[in-house]
Short mmCIF file of C-alpha atoms in Angstrom, two decimals:
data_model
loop_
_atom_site.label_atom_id
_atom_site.label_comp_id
_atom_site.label_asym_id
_atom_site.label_seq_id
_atom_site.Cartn_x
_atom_site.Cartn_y
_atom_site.Cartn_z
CA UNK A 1 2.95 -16.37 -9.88
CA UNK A 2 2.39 -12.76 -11.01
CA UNK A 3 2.87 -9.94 -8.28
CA UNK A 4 0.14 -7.91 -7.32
CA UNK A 5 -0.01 -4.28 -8.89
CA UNK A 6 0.61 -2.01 -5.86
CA UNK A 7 -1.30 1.17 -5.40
CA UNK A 8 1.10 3.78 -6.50
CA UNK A 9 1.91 6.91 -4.17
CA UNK A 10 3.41 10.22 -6.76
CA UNK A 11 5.02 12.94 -4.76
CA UNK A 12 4.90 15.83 -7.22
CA UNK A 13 7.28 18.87 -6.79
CA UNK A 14 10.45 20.44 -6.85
CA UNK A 15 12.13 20.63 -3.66
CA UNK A 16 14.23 23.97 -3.83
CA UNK A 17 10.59 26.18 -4.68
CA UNK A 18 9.17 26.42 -0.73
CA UNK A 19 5.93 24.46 -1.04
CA UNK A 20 6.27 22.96 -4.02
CA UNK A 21 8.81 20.49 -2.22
CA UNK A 22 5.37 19.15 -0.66
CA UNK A 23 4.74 16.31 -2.40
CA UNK A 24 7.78 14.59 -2.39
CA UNK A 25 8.24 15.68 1.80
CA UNK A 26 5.23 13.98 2.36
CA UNK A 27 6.26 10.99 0.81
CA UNK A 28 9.62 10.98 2.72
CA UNK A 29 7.36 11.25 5.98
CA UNK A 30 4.68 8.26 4.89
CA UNK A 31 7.90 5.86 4.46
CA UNK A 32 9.43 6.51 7.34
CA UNK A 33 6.18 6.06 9.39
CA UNK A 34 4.79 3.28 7.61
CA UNK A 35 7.80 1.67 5.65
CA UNK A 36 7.27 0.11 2.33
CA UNK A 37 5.85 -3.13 2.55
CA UNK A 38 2.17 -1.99 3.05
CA UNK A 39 1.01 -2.10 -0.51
CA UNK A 40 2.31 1.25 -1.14
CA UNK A 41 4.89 1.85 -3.83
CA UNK A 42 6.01 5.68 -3.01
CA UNK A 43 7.67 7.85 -5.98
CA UNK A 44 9.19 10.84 -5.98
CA UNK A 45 8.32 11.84 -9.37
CA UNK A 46 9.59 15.29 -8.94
CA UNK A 47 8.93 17.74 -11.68
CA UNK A 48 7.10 15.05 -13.71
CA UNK A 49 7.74 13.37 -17.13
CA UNK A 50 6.45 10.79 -19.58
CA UNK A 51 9.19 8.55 -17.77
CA UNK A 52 6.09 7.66 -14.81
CA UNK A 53 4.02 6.92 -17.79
CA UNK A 54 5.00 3.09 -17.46
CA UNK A 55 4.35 3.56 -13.59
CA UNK A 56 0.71 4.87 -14.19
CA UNK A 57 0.02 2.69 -16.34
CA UNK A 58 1.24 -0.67 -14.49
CA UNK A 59 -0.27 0.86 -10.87
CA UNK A 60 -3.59 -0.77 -9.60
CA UNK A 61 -4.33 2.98 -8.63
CA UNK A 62 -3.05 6.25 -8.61
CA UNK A 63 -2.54 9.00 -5.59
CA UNK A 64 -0.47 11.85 -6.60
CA UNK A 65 0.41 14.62 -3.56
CA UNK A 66 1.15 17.75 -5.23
CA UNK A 67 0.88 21.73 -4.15
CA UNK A 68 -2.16 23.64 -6.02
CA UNK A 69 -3.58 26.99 -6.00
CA UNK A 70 -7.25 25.83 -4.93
CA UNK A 71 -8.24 29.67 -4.13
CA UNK A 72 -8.32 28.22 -0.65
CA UNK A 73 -6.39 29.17 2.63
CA UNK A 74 -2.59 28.64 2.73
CA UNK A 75 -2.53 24.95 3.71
CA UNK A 76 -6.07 23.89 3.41
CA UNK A 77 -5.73 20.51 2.03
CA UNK A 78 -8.05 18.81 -0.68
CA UNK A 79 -8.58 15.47 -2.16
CA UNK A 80 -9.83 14.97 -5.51
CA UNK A 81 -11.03 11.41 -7.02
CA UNK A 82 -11.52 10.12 -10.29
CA UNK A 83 -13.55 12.57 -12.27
CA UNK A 84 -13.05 14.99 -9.83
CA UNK A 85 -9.15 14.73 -10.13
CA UNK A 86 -9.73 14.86 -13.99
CA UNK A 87 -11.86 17.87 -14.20
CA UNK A 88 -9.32 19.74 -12.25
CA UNK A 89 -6.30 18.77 -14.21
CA UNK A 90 -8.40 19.79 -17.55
CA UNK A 91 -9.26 22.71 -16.22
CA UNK A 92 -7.26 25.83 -15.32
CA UNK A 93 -3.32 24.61 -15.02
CA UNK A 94 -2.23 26.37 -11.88
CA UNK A 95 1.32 25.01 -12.20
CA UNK A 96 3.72 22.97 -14.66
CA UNK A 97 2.82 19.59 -12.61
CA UNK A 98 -1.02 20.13 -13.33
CA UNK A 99 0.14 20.61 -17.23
CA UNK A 100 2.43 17.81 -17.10
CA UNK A 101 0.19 15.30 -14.83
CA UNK A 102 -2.77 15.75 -17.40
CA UNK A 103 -0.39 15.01 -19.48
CA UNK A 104 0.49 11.80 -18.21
CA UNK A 105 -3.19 10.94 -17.32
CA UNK A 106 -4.25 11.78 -21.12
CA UNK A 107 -1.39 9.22 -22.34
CA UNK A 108 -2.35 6.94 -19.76
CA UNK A 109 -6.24 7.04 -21.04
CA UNK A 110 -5.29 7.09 -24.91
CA UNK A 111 -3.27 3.60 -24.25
CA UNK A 112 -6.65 2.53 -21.98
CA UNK A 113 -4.34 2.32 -19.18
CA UNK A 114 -5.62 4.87 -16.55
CA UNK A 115 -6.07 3.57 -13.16
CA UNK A 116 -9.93 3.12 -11.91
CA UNK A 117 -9.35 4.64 -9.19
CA UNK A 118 -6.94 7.50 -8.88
CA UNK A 119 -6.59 10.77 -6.51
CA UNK A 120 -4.90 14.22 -6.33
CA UNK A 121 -4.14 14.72 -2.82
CA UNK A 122 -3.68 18.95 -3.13
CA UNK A 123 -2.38 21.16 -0.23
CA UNK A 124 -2.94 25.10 -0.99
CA UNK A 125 0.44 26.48 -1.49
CA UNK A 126 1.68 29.87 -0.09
CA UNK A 127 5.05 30.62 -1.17
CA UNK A 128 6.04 28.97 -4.68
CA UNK A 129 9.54 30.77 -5.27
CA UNK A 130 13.20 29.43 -4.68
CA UNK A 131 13.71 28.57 -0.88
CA UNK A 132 14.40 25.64 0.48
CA UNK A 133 11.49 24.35 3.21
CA UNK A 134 7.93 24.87 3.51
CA UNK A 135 6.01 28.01 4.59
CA UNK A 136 4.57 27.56 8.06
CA UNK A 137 1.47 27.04 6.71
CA UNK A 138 1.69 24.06 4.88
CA UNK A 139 4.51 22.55 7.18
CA UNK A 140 1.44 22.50 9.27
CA UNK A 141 -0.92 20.61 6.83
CA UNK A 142 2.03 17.71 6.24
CA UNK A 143 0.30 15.51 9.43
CA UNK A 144 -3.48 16.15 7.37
CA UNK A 145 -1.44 15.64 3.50
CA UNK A 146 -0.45 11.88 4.97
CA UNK A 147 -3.61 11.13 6.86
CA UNK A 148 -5.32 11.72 3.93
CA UNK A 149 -2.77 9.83 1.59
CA UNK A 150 -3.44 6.69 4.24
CA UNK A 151 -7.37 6.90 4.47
CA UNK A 152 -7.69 6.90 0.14
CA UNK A 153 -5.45 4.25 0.19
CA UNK A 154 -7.24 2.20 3.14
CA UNK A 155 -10.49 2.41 1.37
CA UNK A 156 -9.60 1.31 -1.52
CA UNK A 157 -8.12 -1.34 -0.44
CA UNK A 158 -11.44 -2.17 1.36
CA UNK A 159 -13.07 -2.03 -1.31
CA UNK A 160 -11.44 -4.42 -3.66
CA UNK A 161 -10.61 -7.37 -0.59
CA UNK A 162 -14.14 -8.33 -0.97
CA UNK A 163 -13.38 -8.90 -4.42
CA UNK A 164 -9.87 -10.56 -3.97
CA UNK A 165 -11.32 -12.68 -1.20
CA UNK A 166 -14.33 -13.78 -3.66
CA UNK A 167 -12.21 -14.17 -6.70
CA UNK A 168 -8.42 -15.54 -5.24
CA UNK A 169 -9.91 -16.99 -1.85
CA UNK A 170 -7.46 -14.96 0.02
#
């Protein structure tokens, strides 16, 4: 019996440039409140490269957590889906992950093996330079970065048990 695919959970960032170190902090926060047996497979996939390409492409769907310069508030937190997500990785390239994620998303599409259903969960960074921890800012958005993380992945695992309950009889 094949394994289900797992939705996959990509922590972006570098953890000695302040808020860049958000994605993969907020991934060390979602496994130790919800573990790893929920569905979830978390990744710190750091500063990117075409080594997650396999992981992309083998994932059932995609949410990457990453820092962004949204022109919003320090901290303001934003979640972008499907074409959304795309459009903003096309678009300007705020920081190397943005470059390198569209990257991995254009591979991932030319090999017709881009998720359906895929996310950028984006905080608005404050302080991008060499420090170690998070500017107070988005320390504070790390409770909103996982809540939102949770309720993408919650709905869309709603959505397809209807389909895995018609199709599997689960």
């Amino acid at each position: 019996m094949t394994l289900p695919r797992r939705m996959l959970v990509l922590g972006l960032g570098n953890r000695l440039l302040g808020d860049d170190a958000v994605g993969p902090m907020v991934l060390d926060r979602l496994k130790a409140a919800v573990g790893t047996d929920v569905g979830l497979r978390f990744v710190d996939g750091g500063t990117v490269g075409l080594a997650l390409l396999p992981l992309i492409e083998d994932a059932a769907a995609l949410i990457a957590v990453d820092a962004a310069r949204m022109g919003a508030t320090p901290g303001a937190v934003q979640v972008y889906e499907g074409a959304a997500m795309d459009a903003l990785l096309q678009g300007r390239k705020n920081n190397a992950h943005e470059v390198a994620l569209a990257d991995l998303m254009g591979a991932a599409a030319l090999r017709d093996a881009l998720p359906a259903r895929r996310a950028l969960v984006a905080v608005q960074a404050d302080q991008v330079h060499m420090a170690l921890g998070l500017s107070a800012a988005v320390q504070a958005a790390l409770p909103a970065l996982c809540d939102a993380v949770l309720a993408q992945a919650r709905r869309w695992q709603e959505e397809v048990r209807p389909i895995l309950e018609e199709t599997h009889h689960v």
